[in-house]
Short mmCIF file of C-alpha atoms in Angstrom, two decimals:
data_model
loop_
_atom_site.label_atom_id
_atom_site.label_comp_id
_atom_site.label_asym_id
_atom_site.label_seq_id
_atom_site.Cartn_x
_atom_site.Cartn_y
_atom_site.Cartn_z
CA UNK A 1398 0.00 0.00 0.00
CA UNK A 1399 1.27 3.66 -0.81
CA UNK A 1400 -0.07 6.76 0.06
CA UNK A 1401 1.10 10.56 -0.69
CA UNK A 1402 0.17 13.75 0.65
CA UNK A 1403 1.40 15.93 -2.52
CA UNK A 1404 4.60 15.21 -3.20
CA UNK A 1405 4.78 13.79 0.49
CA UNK A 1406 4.97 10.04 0.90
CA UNK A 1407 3.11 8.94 3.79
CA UNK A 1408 2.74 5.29 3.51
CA UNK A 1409 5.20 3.49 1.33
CA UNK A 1410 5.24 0.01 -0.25
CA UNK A 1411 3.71 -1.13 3.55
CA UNK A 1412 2.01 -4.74 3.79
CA UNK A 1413 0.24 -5.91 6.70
CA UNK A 1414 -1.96 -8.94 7.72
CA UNK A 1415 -3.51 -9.32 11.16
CA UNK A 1416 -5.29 -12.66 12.19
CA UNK A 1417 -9.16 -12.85 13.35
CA UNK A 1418 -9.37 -11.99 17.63
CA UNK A 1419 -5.83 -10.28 17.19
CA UNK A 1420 -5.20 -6.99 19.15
CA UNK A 1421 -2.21 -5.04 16.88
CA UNK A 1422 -0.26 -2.14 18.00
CA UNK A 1423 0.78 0.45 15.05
CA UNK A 1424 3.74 2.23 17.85
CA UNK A 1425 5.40 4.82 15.92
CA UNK A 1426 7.00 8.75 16.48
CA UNK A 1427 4.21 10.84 15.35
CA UNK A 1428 4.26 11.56 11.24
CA UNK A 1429 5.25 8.19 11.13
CA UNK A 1430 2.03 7.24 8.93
CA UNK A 1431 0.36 5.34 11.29
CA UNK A 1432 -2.99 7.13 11.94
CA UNK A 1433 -3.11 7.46 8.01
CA UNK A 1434 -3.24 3.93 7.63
CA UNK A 1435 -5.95 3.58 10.32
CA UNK A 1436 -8.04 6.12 8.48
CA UNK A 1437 -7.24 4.65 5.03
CA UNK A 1438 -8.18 0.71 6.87
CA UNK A 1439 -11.91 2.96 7.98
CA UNK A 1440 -12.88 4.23 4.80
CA UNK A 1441 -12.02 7.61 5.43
CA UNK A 1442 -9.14 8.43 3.23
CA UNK A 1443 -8.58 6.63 0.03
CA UNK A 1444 -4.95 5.03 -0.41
CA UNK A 1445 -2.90 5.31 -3.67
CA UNK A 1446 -2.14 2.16 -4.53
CA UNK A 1447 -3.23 -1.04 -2.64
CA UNK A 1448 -6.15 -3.49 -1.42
CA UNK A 1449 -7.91 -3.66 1.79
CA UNK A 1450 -9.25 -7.48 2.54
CA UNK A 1451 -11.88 -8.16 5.57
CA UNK A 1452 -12.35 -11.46 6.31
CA UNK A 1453 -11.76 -12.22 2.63
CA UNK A 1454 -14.09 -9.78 1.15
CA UNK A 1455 -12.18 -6.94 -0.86
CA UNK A 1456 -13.64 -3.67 0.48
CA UNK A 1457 -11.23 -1.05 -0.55
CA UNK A 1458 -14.16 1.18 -2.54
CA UNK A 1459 -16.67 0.16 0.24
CA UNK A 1460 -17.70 3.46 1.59
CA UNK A 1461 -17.09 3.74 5.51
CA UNK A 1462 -20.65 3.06 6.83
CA UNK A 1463 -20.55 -0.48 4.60
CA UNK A 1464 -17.31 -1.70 5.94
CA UNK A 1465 -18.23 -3.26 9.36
CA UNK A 1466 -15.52 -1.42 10.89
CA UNK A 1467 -15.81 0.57 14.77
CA UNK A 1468 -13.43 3.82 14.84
CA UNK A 1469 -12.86 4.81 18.57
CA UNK A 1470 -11.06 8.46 17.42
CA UNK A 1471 -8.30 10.28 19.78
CA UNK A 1472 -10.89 12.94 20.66
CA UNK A 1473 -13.91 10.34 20.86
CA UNK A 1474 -15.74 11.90 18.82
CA UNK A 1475 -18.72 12.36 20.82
CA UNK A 1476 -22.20 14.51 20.47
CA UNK A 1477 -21.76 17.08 23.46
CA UNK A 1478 -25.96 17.37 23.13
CA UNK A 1479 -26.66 13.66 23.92
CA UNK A 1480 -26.20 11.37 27.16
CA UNK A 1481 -23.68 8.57 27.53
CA UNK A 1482 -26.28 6.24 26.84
CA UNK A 1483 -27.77 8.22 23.49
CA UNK A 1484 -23.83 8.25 22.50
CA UNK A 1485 -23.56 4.44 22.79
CA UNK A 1486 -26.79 4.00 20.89
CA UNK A 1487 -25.90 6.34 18.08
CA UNK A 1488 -24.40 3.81 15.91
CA UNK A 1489 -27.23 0.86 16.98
CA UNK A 1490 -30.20 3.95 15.21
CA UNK A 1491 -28.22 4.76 12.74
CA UNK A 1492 -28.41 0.76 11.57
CA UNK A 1493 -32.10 0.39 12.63
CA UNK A 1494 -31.85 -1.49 15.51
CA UNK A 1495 -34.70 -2.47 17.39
CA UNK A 1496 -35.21 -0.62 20.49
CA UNK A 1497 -34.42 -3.28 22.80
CA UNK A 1498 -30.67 -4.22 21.69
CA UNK A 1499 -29.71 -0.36 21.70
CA UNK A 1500 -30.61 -0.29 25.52
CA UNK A 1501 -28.27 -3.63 26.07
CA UNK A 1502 -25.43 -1.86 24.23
CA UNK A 1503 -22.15 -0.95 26.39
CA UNK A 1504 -20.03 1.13 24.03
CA UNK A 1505 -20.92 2.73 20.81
CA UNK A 1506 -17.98 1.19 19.02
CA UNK A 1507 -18.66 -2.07 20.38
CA UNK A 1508 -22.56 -1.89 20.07
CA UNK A 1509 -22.78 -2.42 16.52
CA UNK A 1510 -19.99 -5.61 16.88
CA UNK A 1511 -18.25 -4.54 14.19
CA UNK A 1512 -15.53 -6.78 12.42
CA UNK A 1513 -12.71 -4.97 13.17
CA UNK A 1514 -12.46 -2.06 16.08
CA UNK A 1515 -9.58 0.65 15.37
CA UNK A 1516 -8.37 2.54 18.04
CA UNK A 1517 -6.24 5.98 17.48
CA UNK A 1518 -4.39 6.80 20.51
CA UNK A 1519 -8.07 6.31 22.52
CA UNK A 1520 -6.46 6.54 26.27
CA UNK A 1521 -3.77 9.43 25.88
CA UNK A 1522 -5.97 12.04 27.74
CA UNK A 1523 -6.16 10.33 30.86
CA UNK A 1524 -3.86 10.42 33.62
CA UNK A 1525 -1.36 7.73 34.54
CA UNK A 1526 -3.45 5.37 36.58
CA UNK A 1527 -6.29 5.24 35.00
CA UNK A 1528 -4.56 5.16 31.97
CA UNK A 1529 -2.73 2.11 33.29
CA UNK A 1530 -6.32 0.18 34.71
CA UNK A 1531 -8.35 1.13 31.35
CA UNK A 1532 -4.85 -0.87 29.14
CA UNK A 1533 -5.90 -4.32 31.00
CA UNK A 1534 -9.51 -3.74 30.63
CA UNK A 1535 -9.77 -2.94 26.96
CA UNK A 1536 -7.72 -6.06 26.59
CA UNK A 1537 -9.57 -8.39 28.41
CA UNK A 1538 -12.85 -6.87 27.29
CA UNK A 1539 -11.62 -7.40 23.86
CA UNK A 1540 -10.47 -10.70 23.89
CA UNK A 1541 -13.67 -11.90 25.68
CA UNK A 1542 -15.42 -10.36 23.18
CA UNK A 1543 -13.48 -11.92 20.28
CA UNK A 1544 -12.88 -8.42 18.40
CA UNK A 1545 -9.74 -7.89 16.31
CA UNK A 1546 -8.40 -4.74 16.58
CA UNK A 1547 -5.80 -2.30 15.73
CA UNK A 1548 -4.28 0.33 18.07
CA UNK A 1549 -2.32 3.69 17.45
CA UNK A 1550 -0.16 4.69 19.85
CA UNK A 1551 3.46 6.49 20.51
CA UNK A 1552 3.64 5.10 23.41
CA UNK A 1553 5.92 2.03 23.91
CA UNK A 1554 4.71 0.66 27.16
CA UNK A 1555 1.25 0.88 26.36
CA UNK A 1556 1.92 -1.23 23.40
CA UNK A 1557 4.06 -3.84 25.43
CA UNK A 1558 1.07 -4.37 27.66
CA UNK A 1559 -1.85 -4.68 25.68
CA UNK A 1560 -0.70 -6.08 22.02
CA UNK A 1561 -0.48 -9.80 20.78
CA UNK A 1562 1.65 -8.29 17.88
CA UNK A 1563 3.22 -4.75 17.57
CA UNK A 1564 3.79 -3.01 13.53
CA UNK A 1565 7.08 -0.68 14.67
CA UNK A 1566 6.64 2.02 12.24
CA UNK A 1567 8.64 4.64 10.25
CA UNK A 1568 8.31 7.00 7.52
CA UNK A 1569 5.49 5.46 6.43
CA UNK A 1570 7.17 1.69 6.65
CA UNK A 1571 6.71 -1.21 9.23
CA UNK A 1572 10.59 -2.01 10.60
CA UNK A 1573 9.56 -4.92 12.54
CA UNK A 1574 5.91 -7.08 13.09
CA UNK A 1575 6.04 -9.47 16.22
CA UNK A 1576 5.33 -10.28 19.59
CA UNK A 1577 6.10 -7.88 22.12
CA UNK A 1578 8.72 -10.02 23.83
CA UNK A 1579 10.42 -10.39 20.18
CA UNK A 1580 10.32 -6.70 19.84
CA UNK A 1581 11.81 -5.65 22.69
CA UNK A 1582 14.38 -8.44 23.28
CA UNK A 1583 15.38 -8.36 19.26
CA UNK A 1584 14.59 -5.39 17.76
CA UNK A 1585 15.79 -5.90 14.04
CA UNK A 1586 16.98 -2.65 13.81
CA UNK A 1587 18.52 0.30 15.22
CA UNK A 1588 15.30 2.07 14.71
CA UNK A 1589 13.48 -0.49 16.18
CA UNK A 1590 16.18 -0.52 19.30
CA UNK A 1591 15.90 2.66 20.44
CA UNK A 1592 12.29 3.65 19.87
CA UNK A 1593 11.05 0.84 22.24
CA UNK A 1594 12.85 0.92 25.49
CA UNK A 1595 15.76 1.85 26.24
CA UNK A 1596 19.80 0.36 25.91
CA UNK A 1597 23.02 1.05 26.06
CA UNK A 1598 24.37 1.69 22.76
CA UNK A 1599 27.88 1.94 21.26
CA UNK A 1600 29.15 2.60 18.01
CA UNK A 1601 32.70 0.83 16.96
CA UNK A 1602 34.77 -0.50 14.65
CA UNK A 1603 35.23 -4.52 14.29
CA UNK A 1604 38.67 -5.53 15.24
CA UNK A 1605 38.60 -9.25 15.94
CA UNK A 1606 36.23 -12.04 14.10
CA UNK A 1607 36.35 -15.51 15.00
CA UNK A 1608 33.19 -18.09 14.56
CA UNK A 1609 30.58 -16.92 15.53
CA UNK A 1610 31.99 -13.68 17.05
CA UNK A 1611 32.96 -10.56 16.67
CA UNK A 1612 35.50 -7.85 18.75
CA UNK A 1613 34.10 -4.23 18.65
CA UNK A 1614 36.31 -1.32 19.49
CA UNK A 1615 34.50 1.27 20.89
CA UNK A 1616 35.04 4.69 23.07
CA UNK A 1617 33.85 3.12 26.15
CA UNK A 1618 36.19 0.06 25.47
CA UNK A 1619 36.10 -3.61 23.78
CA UNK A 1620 32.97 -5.40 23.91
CA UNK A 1621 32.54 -8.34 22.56
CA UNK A 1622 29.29 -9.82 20.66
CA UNK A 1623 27.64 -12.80 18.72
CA UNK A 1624 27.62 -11.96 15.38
CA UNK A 1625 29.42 -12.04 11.87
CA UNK A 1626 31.16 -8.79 10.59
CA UNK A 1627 34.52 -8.56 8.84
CA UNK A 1628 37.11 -6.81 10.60
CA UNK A 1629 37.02 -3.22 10.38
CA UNK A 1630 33.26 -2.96 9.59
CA UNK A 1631 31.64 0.13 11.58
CA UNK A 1632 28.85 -1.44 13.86
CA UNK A 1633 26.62 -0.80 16.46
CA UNK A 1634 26.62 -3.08 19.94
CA UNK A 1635 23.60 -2.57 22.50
CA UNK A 1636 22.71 -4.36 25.43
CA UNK A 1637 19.07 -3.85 27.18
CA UNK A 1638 20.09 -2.47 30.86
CA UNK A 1639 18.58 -4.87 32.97
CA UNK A 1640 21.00 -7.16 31.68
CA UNK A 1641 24.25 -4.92 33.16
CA UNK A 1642 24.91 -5.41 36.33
CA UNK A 1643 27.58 -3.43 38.98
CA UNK A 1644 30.81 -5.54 39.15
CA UNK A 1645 33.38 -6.84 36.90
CA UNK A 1646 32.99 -9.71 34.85
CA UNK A 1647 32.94 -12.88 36.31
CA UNK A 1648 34.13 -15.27 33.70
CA UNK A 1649 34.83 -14.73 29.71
CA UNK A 1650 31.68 -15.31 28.70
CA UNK A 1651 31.24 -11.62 30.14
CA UNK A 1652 31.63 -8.10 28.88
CA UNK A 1653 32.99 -5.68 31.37
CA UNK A 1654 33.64 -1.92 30.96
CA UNK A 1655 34.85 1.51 33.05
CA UNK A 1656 32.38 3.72 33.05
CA UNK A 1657 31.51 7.22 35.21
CA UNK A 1658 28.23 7.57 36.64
CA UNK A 1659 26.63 11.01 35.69
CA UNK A 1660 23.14 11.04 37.08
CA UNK A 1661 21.39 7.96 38.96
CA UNK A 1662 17.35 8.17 38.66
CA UNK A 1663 15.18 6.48 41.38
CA UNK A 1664 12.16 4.73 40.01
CA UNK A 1665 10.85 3.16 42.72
CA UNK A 1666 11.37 -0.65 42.48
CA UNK A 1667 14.95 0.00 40.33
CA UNK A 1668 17.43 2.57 39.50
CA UNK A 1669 18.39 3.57 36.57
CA UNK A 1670 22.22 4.79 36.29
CA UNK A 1671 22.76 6.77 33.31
CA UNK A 1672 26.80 6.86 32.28
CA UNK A 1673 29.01 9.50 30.80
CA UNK A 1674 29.33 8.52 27.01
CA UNK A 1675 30.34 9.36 23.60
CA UNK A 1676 29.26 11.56 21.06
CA UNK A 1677 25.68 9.61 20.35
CA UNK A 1678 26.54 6.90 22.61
CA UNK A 1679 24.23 5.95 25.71
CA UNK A 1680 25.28 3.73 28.44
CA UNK A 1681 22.99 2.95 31.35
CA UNK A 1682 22.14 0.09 33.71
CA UNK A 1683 19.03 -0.77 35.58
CA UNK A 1684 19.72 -2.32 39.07
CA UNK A 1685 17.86 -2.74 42.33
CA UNK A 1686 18.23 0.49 44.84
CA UNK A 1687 19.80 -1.54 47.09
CA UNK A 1688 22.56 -2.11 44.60
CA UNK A 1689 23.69 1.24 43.86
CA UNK A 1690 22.86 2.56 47.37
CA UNK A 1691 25.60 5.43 47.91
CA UNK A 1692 26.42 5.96 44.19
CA UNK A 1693 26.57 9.07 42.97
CA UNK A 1694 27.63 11.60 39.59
CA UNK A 1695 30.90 11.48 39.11
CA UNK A 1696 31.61 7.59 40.57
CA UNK A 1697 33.98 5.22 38.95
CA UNK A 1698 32.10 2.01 38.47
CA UNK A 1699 32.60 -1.26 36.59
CA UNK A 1700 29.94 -2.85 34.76
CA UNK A 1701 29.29 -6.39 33.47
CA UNK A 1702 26.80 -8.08 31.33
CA UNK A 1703 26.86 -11.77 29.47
CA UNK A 1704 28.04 -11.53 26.00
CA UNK A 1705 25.15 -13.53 24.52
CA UNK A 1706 22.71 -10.41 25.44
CA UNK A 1707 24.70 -7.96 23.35
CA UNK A 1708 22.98 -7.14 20.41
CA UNK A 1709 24.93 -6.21 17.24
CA UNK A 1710 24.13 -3.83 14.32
CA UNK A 1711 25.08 -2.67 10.90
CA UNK A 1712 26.27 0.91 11.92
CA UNK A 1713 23.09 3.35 11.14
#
């Protein structure tokens, strides 16, 4: 599918198939494309090039009323003039539904159990907690109801926590479609890697290959990581920081570095040591309080974390 806003392209060569009772994330930065593909997948903006299929049936020239699709829109679109429950019922009347069944309805997106529900960004005005509460209950109300559905959202947690799959978007193209757990703990690209979470991340040069792995020199020192690059080849190594812990390495099947604390951030249940780095570089770890009780800017510390949780990269 491709879609252009002038001489703009929005959506570009972008395929995507999501299975019956599925709940999909579109997580992207915002002009990423992916509210225009939710509007394109409603009926309400018509893409360039490209099919829509519903449960088999083609319906990319079905007009949006015809297409059996529920829209729950970032500002809700509700009627300020009518009651919650004349909201809900709007879309029951507007299909001629008898009286009773518009009184049993619970949501108006829901009430006319449409096919497929699409979500844009429908919980970013409230605040944290609820917020938090109403991402469990739309999943569990959806997936006793049976509805596939597609959410928009910048926001990485929220996507961890509710999807079955997440579509990691940019510029208008999908840079990874998987579970959650695959998306975080291999992000297939450098994109991908620092949009959802966060890492340490160090750019180098290859200076030692052997089997099945590689020596990167970087400023923060030589880390080593599972991968094939020929020597000299400018990379990129990352490790998730709840994997680095305080300490040096405790056999060599560890990476260890020298590294100076410049601001530790309490959390709560963890801190969150951020290091001084390089240029573009980041370098943090996530350890209990407890841990790094007494730690503060300016610290020399040694950090460790098994090589077989490095992540390796083309150099972006």
């Amino acid at each position: 599918m491709d879609k252009r806003f002038r001489d703009t392209p929005v959506i570009r060569g972008l395929d995507l198939e999501v299975r019956a009772g599925e709940f999909v994330s579109l997580l992207g930065p915002s002009g990423c494309g992916k509210t225009t593909l939710l509007r394109i997948i409603a009926g309400l903006l018509a893409a360039d090039r490209g099919r829509i299929r519903l449960d088999g049936a083609d319906i990319t020239r079905l007009p949006a009323h015809q297409r059996h699709v529920g829209v729950v829109f970032q500002n809700y679109a509700l009627f300020p003039h009518l009651t919650v429950a004349e909201n809900v019922a709007f879309g029951l009347r507007a299909r001629g539904r008898p009286a009773g069944e518009v009184r049993e309805a619970v949501a108006r997106a829901l009430a006319v159990r449409p096919k497929l529900l699409l979500l844009d960004e429908p919980l970013s005005a409230l605040d944290r907690k609820l917020r938090d509460t109403m991402q469990i209950e739309l999943r569990h109300l959806l997936r006793d109801l049976g509805i596939t559905a597609i959410f928009v959202t910048h926001d990485q947690d929220e996507a961890l926590v509710m999807s079955d799959r997440i579509a990691v978007m940019n510029t208008g193209c999908i840079e990874q479609f998987a579970e959650p757990a695959v998306i975080y703990t291999r992000p297939a690209t450098p994109f991908v890697l620092d949009f959802v979470g966060t890492s340490t991340s160090l750019r180098g040069a290859v200076v030692g290959a052997g089997g099945d792995q590689i020596v990167v020199e970087t400023a923060a020192g030589r880390v080593r990581a599972p991968g094939r690059f020929p020597v000299g080849s400018p990379v990129l190594v990352a490790v998730r920081p709840e994997h680095v812990r305080l300490g040096p390495a405790r056999d060599d099947t560890e990476n260890a570095l020298d590294l100076k604390v410049r601001d530790p951030v309490f959390f709560g249940s963890k801190l969150i040591l951020h290091f001084h780095a390089h240029g573009a570089d980041r370098a943090l770890a996530e350890v209990v309080p407890a841990a790094g009780a007494g730690l503060a800017a300016g610290d020399q510390v040694t950090v460790s974390w098994e090589v077989a949780a490095t992540l390796l990269y083309p150099a972006p």
